[in-house]
């Protein structure tokens, strides 16, 4: 399926190549460079390109292009999804996915790629299996390795690959057993000039960080699962249980993973946490424009809005911005024409305001198009943590208490009601955190 | 041969080694010499004794490969390290080998023997990795070795090795397509594999090697459908795509009764909004005029049902695969379910969005209604990349209809203000398309576009002009003012396409603007020489048209333009001018054509149809590369059209008898080996097919009554009866088979007959055995000769019963069981013959005594593969497969404690005998069976170092002094599990070895039956309400809707006894947990149709919860 992989940086250097079948000359990349030349933005390079003998499927991640060469029919999403998985794995192993990191760890990268594909067909993509095969580099280990000459290739062979739960390592041991869940909801919205909602929806994700010994079997149930309209799961979740009981039952992978993604049904009105009053205008006479933005809280359910940030892609003619912010500070990135106003915490008593003059290129016509505002924000709600009353199979004989984790959560009102553990006898710490964020939140002007 | 000489020279001195390098590399001297030196020290490092140096060298070499530098000259030095002990060095050497072996074929051969050795390693992962590398080396000379290795690996007992074998198939195929026939055989065998690990990989191999052999799928179709959800995600994609194609050839079009109507609708697919409603109405009417009612094939339904949950996958490729399957295969009304999943993918990376939107665009043309509710999800954000914006626009345009057009247009208005000019241009085109397709908004759109003509951006204006031109063609009379307006634009607008469009418009409709047209021509004549070619052509056109309609005013102008054109640099323009002059200017020489000049030029031209570029793309399978590129990619398999009439659905039937049959067949092939060729297997298959109806018929008739009989027997407590009935029926069926078998294979030698007798023997044995209830006697008998066989026979009884009552869904499962049985019966047969064995070997080659000559390897592998699957099934599935299908009688499910490989010849199995453990009533009796299949005697078998959860206790089995090679012994131990399903871990010791083992009980074994009367039951149940009661609704499995079946399955899942009950709608069971004696009550109340309710009352809630889970599983599958 996947013939070869080339990693290419922004300036067009091929700094890594890997072939799973016979070697393909890196001159195939020229077709890609040609297309990249044409596109204004790297985002606009078509992900699938056709060349006389090959097809190039490219993914753009973290300023790098992952270019794969394919010779025959293959579902393009298959390759794209896999390439993203490769990038995720690098991220997971090295903390970031950048050219320098990949170059520094080129041997590990190569070993990973070798294990991930066999003859171009994905073999092991679960990070837990890979970590058993090839240990992620740490400073300590690299020191030890150079001293002792031992390797970072696992000498125990991976059992996960053979088990029925390939996502979990065998023999996991922790002294502190803990399970943390972040329920993150993102508001995607488009507001028009007057502040009316053109479109709004909520996408949620449950990120988990589970460090539990042995083979725990967790069950998570919700107070109001009916809110969830569309869901997608990590493969560990038992789908049948969800269908019949609307509870998540799973043997978790070890470490960080995304348990589930969900979409909240559109019947529920979406509470927009902030309102924006804006006025951006450019004048025909005189090379200038005026900008005036105020942000205030709207439906925040009494919680503080944090990490508020406004990003504006200015028209090309805007040369500089001379503004004053009552709160936070602003920067204008000239090459990208990007104005960023970092506000921080929203103070409902004293609304933040950004006002001032935009100067235009001399002689440029008045820009007709109005920039739209992209807003970032975050509403956090830390739930309980470390409650020891975790239900496990071991103490079922004593008291079977309904251990509920309950508090006012997110804009949808989704609540995790219980978290139970079977199969192990210790009492883990657990915690749930709710976060509401702005996703693709855009105000049109 | 410079490389090989280098290899030879190496010991001599490194200086000569460097030489060929100069030849290889044209690099300049300075840089190169340093390169050369470095390579030199790399070689030294590789030759050293220290692993750390070797590792360092290999790391540097791999880094070179990664950067695309040539490191081929190091081949001889590297290949020597292929057998290095250090795993990382070894792996890096493999990386190097795979990269360069193709270039250095001769030297690569040196490494082959290492891999061949690796293929026989007892560790499955080493076997797999050896095969992986061996098959990745693209050296034609080793094709036969690869072929042999693949065949062997395909019958390996480890599913992981079999998976690797499946991966190796396409590698070999690409190396040597001549091997296709043999490879297909291997694929056929692997397709029959029951493990999820193998399924995805083998289907991938199938797709690459023989996608046309759809007939290979028949037998495995249902199994693949059922396994699908547990296959790893990449395999799922491949399987789903393949099954889509399969279904298209095997089933009828679920929309066939609508297809005629659909065609009509298709023609007006943009047409009216009523389509949707009309369709619904038509659907309502449809049943009446239907010629033949359409009934969906249950297998077709099975596919749709089993793929649906995968829409919830986190993997975009899986979601897309399911979506395309539904789009191509599902009845119209059901296709809608995929919309949600696809819309969800729009949140993903932009590349994913790109592909998904392309597919959505195609889908929206055929099934617009599906995405209408999600209209707003396709709204465009200023931060989207342009290519995404354009695709979203496409989708929005496709979704537009009378009801939503106003919202869409309002949305479009905001897009026009965007900074992204390409996107604005696309928006204008989209508006144009909406206007052509939806008559009501045409004027609004046109006015909006005209306003855009005063936009400052030339691109916007130009695009608007082009679109307006197209729109005006529809009703030019009404819009002469717009034409006038556009005429004025010629002064300012410079974009050639737009100027050309305006000129064409004025020329075409010069009658509507009689005064302006000549003036425009005048201006154009002035600037003619400076115009672009397309504009020049249109000026000539305009001149010609004006000459024909208004020659008085424009004659001279036209002459002038034509003269200019005559000397133009572009030959197209010169040609055109010459041609037009001949045509319009009457001269003496001019031919007949000039008479028709007016007709030619001023003919009514049909308005252009603005079509989606995605129209008709759906003849490509959605989600495919070909669809994305709108061109057939290499290796693309055409999605076939639905067949007129469905092919015979019975080809997919997997007969229950089949496995018994194949067992016989196997035994036959095992013992007697005449010319066994590949085709014979196929022939046999065919023969079977012919015979099948006979078997299935007889089964169908006798099955239910039989099982009912035995059921009632067992319910009333007479185990013997059930045993006799069961085994009796089996003997009968077997005999009938034998009859047919012997007919075909009469000439086969006696060995086969003896094999059959062997098979028959256990039946008799089991009868006698069943009648003797005492444990001791049983043991003795087991020891005597082939005890496992008798046990397996018990198994068989229960299976044939249960499988008869099994639904089609679980058919494959039944087969698994069958196989298991087959496996169970095999190992004990060995010790009899194998006395002379010297050592244990993994290669099943030697497992069977009359060692055949090497050329029959496929045969052996065929045999052992099944054996392997079976063993695998045992080890992998003990937790997942609750003993749901076991009969309540003496037949017990046995679990593997120690595999004979791990145990170095000693294998141990255990089962829960459900007998009271006499030394301690609080313990669960675990019956263990030791088989020594090794060559040496095993002495002093005992257990040690018992590790238990607190509270648990173990009564060890008495030490077994001596277990001679080939013998079998049984022992009983007791474990107090303390009413939990925690495993008991201990060491099994022989005089030489220790093995860590663990026993984990299914929850159903933690209880023992108690007898209660109906009143007692009710009373007890009354006390166990509230927290202690667990209730669950369920849908009974199709084959489990009668009382007997329910009782059978519940008692198989849990060691409970039946409580008499007045109502036949209710089944009650009671038991107590073994340790604490807590009461466990279970009730199954059947209701309408297949629905039922299961209630479990137990003071121990966890036991209750787990029991509910197990019983539920038993009843629903």
mmCIF file of C-alpha atoms in Angstrom, chain B residues 805-1008:
data_model
loop_
_atom_site.group_PDB
_atom_site.id
_atom_site.type_symbol
_atom_site.label_atom_id
_atom_site.label_comp_id
_atom_site.label_asym_id
_atom_site.label_seq_id
_atom_site.Cartn_x
_atom_site.Cartn_y
_atom_site.Cartn_z
ATOM 1 C CA UNK B 805 -30.001 -24.730 17.731
ATOM 2 C CA UNK B 806 -27.602 -22.015 16.934
ATOM 3 C CA UNK B 807 -28.565 -19.156 14.701
ATOM 4 C CA UNK B 808 -26.746 -18.407 11.536
ATOM 5 C CA UNK B 809 -24.894 -15.641 13.264
ATOM 6 C CA UNK B 810 -23.199 -17.926 15.617
ATOM 7 C CA UNK B 811 -22.621 -20.542 13.076
ATOM 8 C CA UNK B 812 -19.030 -19.623 12.722
ATOM 9 C CA UNK B 813 -18.694 -19.795 16.424
ATOM 10 C CA UNK B 814 -20.064 -23.229 16.392
ATOM 11 C CA UNK B 815 -17.455 -24.042 13.938
ATOM 12 C CA UNK B 816 -14.784 -22.721 16.149
ATOM 13 C CA UNK B 817 -15.991 -25.066 18.762
ATOM 14 C CA UNK B 818 -15.989 -27.855 16.347
ATOM 15 C CA UNK B 819 -12.474 -27.171 15.468
ATOM 16 C CA UNK B 820 -11.565 -27.027 19.043
ATOM 17 C CA UNK B 821 -12.932 -30.399 19.446
ATOM 18 C CA UNK B 822 -10.990 -31.578 16.517
ATOM 19 C CA UNK B 823 -7.914 -30.188 18.107
ATOM 20 C CA UNK B 824 -8.690 -31.737 21.392
ATOM 21 C CA UNK B 825 -8.933 -35.075 19.780
ATOM 22 C CA UNK B 826 -5.666 -34.717 18.016
ATOM 23 C CA UNK B 827 -2.916 -34.414 20.591
ATOM 24 C CA UNK B 828 -3.745 -37.589 22.454
ATOM 25 C CA UNK B 829 -3.595 -39.537 19.275
ATOM 26 C CA UNK B 830 0.001 -38.580 19.039
ATOM 27 C CA UNK B 831 1.577 -40.269 21.985
ATOM 28 C CA UNK B 832 0.412 -43.569 20.638
ATOM 29 C CA UNK B 833 2.367 -43.257 17.511
ATOM 30 C CA UNK B 834 5.081 -41.017 18.578
ATOM 31 C CA UNK B 835 7.043 -43.169 20.847
ATOM 32 C CA UNK B 836 10.097 -42.966 18.701
ATOM 33 C CA UNK B 837 10.206 -39.184 18.618
ATOM 34 C CA UNK B 838 13.484 -37.725 19.589
ATOM 35 C CA UNK B 839 12.607 -34.155 20.355
ATOM 36 C CA UNK B 840 9.799 -31.717 20.311
ATOM 37 C CA UNK B 841 9.682 -29.606 17.260
ATOM 38 C CA UNK B 842 7.536 -26.659 16.530
ATOM 39 C CA UNK B 843 7.255 -27.531 12.968
ATOM 40 C CA UNK B 844 4.235 -29.601 12.818
ATOM 41 C CA UNK B 845 5.897 -31.433 10.126
ATOM 42 C CA UNK B 846 6.861 -34.093 12.528
ATOM 43 C CA UNK B 847 3.676 -34.270 14.411
ATOM 44 C CA UNK B 848 2.339 -37.064 12.389
ATOM 45 C CA UNK B 849 4.126 -40.232 12.268
ATOM 46 C CA UNK B 850 4.090 -41.549 8.720
ATOM 47 C CA UNK B 851 6.340 -38.724 7.733
ATOM 48 C CA UNK B 852 5.501 -37.950 4.151
ATOM 49 C CA UNK B 853 8.088 -36.907 1.619
ATOM 50 C CA UNK B 854 8.815 -33.193 1.531
ATOM 51 C CA UNK B 855 6.688 -32.421 -1.433
ATOM 52 C CA UNK B 856 3.560 -32.887 0.603
ATOM 53 C CA UNK B 857 4.286 -30.041 2.894
ATOM 54 C CA UNK B 858 1.089 -28.243 2.011
ATOM 55 C CA UNK B 859 -0.789 -31.204 3.260
ATOM 56 C CA UNK B 860 0.871 -31.150 6.578
ATOM 57 C CA UNK B 861 0.481 -27.500 6.934
ATOM 58 C CA UNK B 862 -3.122 -27.864 6.087
ATOM 59 C CA UNK B 863 -3.592 -30.258 8.905
ATOM 60 C CA UNK B 864 -1.661 -28.456 11.450
ATOM 61 C CA UNK B 865 -3.156 -25.139 10.632
ATOM 62 C CA UNK B 866 -6.489 -26.276 11.843
ATOM 63 C CA UNK B 867 -4.936 -27.721 14.885
ATOM 64 C CA UNK B 868 -3.266 -24.484 15.485
ATOM 65 C CA UNK B 869 -6.394 -22.450 15.160
ATOM 66 C CA UNK B 870 -8.016 -24.665 17.625
ATOM 67 C CA UNK B 871 -5.358 -24.422 20.216
ATOM 68 C CA UNK B 872 -5.303 -20.759 19.638
ATOM 69 C CA UNK B 873 -8.962 -20.478 20.166
ATOM 70 C CA UNK B 874 -8.503 -22.192 23.460
ATOM 71 C CA UNK B 875 -5.827 -19.984 24.761
ATOM 72 C CA UNK B 876 -7.052 -16.678 23.547
ATOM 73 C CA UNK B 877 -10.674 -16.923 24.204
ATOM 74 C CA UNK B 878 -11.109 -18.433 27.592
ATOM 75 C CA UNK B 879 -12.262 -15.203 29.078
ATOM 76 C CA UNK B 880 -14.229 -13.937 26.163
ATOM 77 C CA UNK B 881 -15.985 -17.123 25.286
ATOM 78 C CA UNK B 882 -17.983 -17.989 28.277
ATOM 79 C CA UNK B 883 -19.019 -21.586 28.201
ATOM 80 C CA UNK B 884 -22.287 -20.511 26.764
ATOM 81 C CA UNK B 885 -22.899 -23.302 24.388
ATOM 82 C CA UNK B 886 -22.019 -26.139 26.632
ATOM 83 C CA UNK B 887 -24.660 -28.549 27.573
ATOM 84 C CA UNK B 888 -25.550 -28.806 31.217
ATOM 85 C CA UNK B 889 -24.607 -32.432 31.375
ATOM 86 C CA UNK B 890 -21.184 -33.878 31.980
ATOM 87 C CA UNK B 891 -19.545 -32.110 29.069
ATOM 88 C CA UNK B 892 -17.185 -29.510 30.383
ATOM 89 C CA UNK B 893 -15.252 -26.836 28.723
ATOM 90 C CA UNK B 894 -11.603 -27.303 29.265
ATOM 91 C CA UNK B 895 -9.088 -24.524 29.463
ATOM 92 C CA UNK B 896 -5.455 -24.651 28.751
ATOM 93 C CA UNK B 897 -3.148 -24.290 31.677
ATOM 94 C CA UNK B 898 0.112 -25.108 30.049
ATOM 95 C CA UNK B 899 0.714 -25.395 26.395
ATOM 96 C CA UNK B 900 2.864 -28.239 25.240
ATOM 97 C CA UNK B 901 5.306 -25.870 23.648
ATOM 98 C CA UNK B 902 5.789 -23.837 26.738
ATOM 99 C CA UNK B 903 5.732 -26.930 28.838
ATOM 100 C CA UNK B 904 8.381 -28.497 26.706
ATOM 101 C CA UNK B 905 6.290 -31.485 25.950
ATOM 102 C CA UNK B 906 4.109 -31.373 28.992
ATOM 103 C CA UNK B 907 0.670 -30.007 28.362
ATOM 104 C CA UNK B 908 -1.940 -29.424 30.997
ATOM 105 C CA UNK B 909 -5.574 -28.645 30.622
ATOM 106 C CA UNK B 910 -8.140 -28.048 33.273
ATOM 107 C CA UNK B 911 -11.852 -27.952 33.557
ATOM 108 C CA UNK B 912 -14.368 -27.245 36.242
ATOM 109 C CA UNK B 913 -15.888 -30.600 36.876
ATOM 110 C CA UNK B 914 -18.793 -29.210 38.861
ATOM 111 C CA UNK B 915 -18.435 -32.085 41.259
ATOM 112 C CA UNK B 916 -18.345 -31.390 44.951
ATOM 113 C CA UNK B 917 -14.767 -31.354 46.177
ATOM 114 C CA UNK B 918 -14.823 -33.867 48.951
ATOM 115 C CA UNK B 919 -11.919 -32.739 51.175
ATOM 116 C CA UNK B 920 -13.378 -29.266 51.503
ATOM 117 C CA UNK B 921 -16.899 -28.340 50.464
ATOM 118 C CA UNK B 922 -15.983 -24.689 50.128
ATOM 119 C CA UNK B 923 -13.654 -25.377 47.312
ATOM 120 C CA UNK B 924 -14.288 -25.550 43.632
ATOM 121 C CA UNK B 925 -13.076 -28.768 42.106
ATOM 122 C CA UNK B 926 -10.674 -28.267 39.244
ATOM 123 C CA UNK B 927 -9.871 -31.295 37.231
ATOM 124 C CA UNK B 928 -6.508 -31.201 35.584
ATOM 125 C CA UNK B 929 -5.221 -33.404 32.886
ATOM 126 C CA UNK B 930 -1.539 -33.824 32.239
ATOM 127 C CA UNK B 931 -0.297 -35.090 28.959
ATOM 128 C CA UNK B 932 3.299 -35.829 28.416
ATOM 129 C CA UNK B 933 3.889 -35.559 24.733
ATOM 130 C CA UNK B 934 7.593 -35.096 25.125
ATOM 131 C CA UNK B 935 10.215 -37.735 24.630
ATOM 132 C CA UNK B 936 11.362 -38.058 28.199
ATOM 133 C CA UNK B 937 9.474 -39.148 31.243
ATOM 134 C CA UNK B 938 8.309 -36.493 33.575
ATOM 135 C CA UNK B 939 8.821 -37.126 37.241
ATOM 136 C CA UNK B 940 7.367 -35.833 40.430
ATOM 137 C CA UNK B 941 4.742 -33.511 39.094
ATOM 138 C CA UNK B 942 3.597 -31.271 41.884
ATOM 139 C CA UNK B 943 2.708 -27.692 42.617
ATOM 140 C CA UNK B 944 4.614 -25.089 44.536
ATOM 141 C CA UNK B 945 4.698 -21.479 45.470
ATOM 142 C CA UNK B 946 0.996 -20.847 45.400
ATOM 143 C CA UNK B 947 0.267 -17.118 45.160
ATOM 144 C CA UNK B 948 -3.221 -16.207 46.112
ATOM 145 C CA UNK B 949 -5.328 -13.213 46.855
ATOM 146 C CA UNK B 950 -6.010 -12.934 50.547
ATOM 147 C CA UNK B 951 -8.696 -15.313 51.698
ATOM 148 C CA UNK B 952 -8.201 -17.771 48.918
ATOM 149 C CA UNK B 953 -7.060 -21.268 49.638
ATOM 150 C CA UNK B 954 -5.873 -24.160 47.584
ATOM 151 C CA UNK B 955 -5.869 -27.862 48.157
ATOM 152 C CA UNK B 956 -3.058 -29.166 46.072
ATOM 153 C CA UNK B 957 -3.349 -32.262 44.003
ATOM 154 C CA UNK B 958 -1.300 -35.243 45.092
ATOM 155 C CA UNK B 959 2.093 -35.413 43.521
ATOM 156 C CA UNK B 960 2.301 -37.496 40.398
ATOM 157 C CA UNK B 961 5.412 -39.585 40.750
ATOM 158 C CA UNK B 962 5.946 -40.492 37.190
ATOM 159 C CA UNK B 963 4.362 -39.571 33.919
ATOM 160 C CA UNK B 964 5.958 -41.641 31.216
ATOM 161 C CA UNK B 965 6.378 -40.137 27.785
ATOM 162 C CA UNK B 966 3.203 -40.313 25.796
ATOM 163 C CA UNK B 967 1.065 -40.965 28.839
ATOM 164 C CA UNK B 968 -1.724 -38.980 30.336
ATOM 165 C CA UNK B 969 -2.718 -38.497 33.934
ATOM 166 C CA UNK B 970 -5.529 -36.747 35.687
ATOM 167 C CA UNK B 971 -5.669 -35.076 39.046
ATOM 168 C CA UNK B 972 -8.158 -33.029 40.939
ATOM 169 C CA UNK B 973 -7.343 -30.019 42.994
ATOM 170 C CA UNK B 974 -9.560 -27.745 44.986
ATOM 171 C CA UNK B 975 -9.483 -23.995 45.025
ATOM 172 C CA UNK B 976 -11.417 -21.732 47.290
ATOM 173 C CA UNK B 977 -11.750 -18.665 45.112
ATOM 174 C CA UNK B 978 -13.352 -16.786 47.933
ATOM 175 C CA UNK B 979 -16.218 -15.938 45.596
ATOM 176 C CA UNK B 980 -14.143 -13.765 43.359
ATOM 177 C CA UNK B 981 -12.901 -14.248 39.857
ATOM 178 C CA UNK B 982 -9.341 -13.531 40.832
ATOM 179 C CA UNK B 983 -6.907 -15.984 39.398
ATOM 180 C CA UNK B 984 -5.002 -18.496 41.457
ATOM 181 C CA UNK B 985 -1.366 -18.419 40.470
ATOM 182 C CA UNK B 986 1.092 -21.173 41.220
ATOM 183 C CA UNK B 987 4.050 -23.010 39.887
ATOM 184 C CA UNK B 988 3.797 -26.381 38.312
ATOM 185 C CA UNK B 989 6.976 -28.299 38.983
ATOM 186 C CA UNK B 990 8.502 -31.332 37.490
ATOM 187 C CA UNK B 991 11.761 -32.833 38.555
ATOM 188 C CA UNK B 992 13.557 -30.469 36.226
ATOM 189 C CA UNK B 993 11.375 -27.531 35.389
ATOM 190 C CA UNK B 994 9.006 -25.022 36.891
ATOM 191 C CA UNK B 995 6.180 -23.362 35.058
ATOM 192 C CA UNK B 996 4.169 -20.406 36.204
ATOM 193 C CA UNK B 997 0.516 -21.012 35.602
ATOM 194 C CA UNK B 998 -2.755 -19.522 36.690
ATOM 195 C CA UNK B 999 -6.333 -20.625 36.927
ATOM 196 C CA UNK B 1000 -9.108 -18.149 36.618
ATOM 197 C CA UNK B 1001 -12.699 -19.242 37.056
ATOM 198 C CA UNK B 1002 -15.666 -17.928 35.083
ATOM 199 C CA UNK B 1003 -18.167 -16.536 37.530
ATOM 200 C CA UNK B 1004 -20.626 -19.306 36.722
ATOM 201 C CA UNK B 1005 -18.281 -21.846 38.276
ATOM 202 C CA UNK B 1006 -18.189 -20.117 41.604
ATOM 203 C CA UNK B 1007 -21.534 -21.506 42.595
ATOM 204 C CA UNK B 1008 -23.153 -24.847 43.104
#
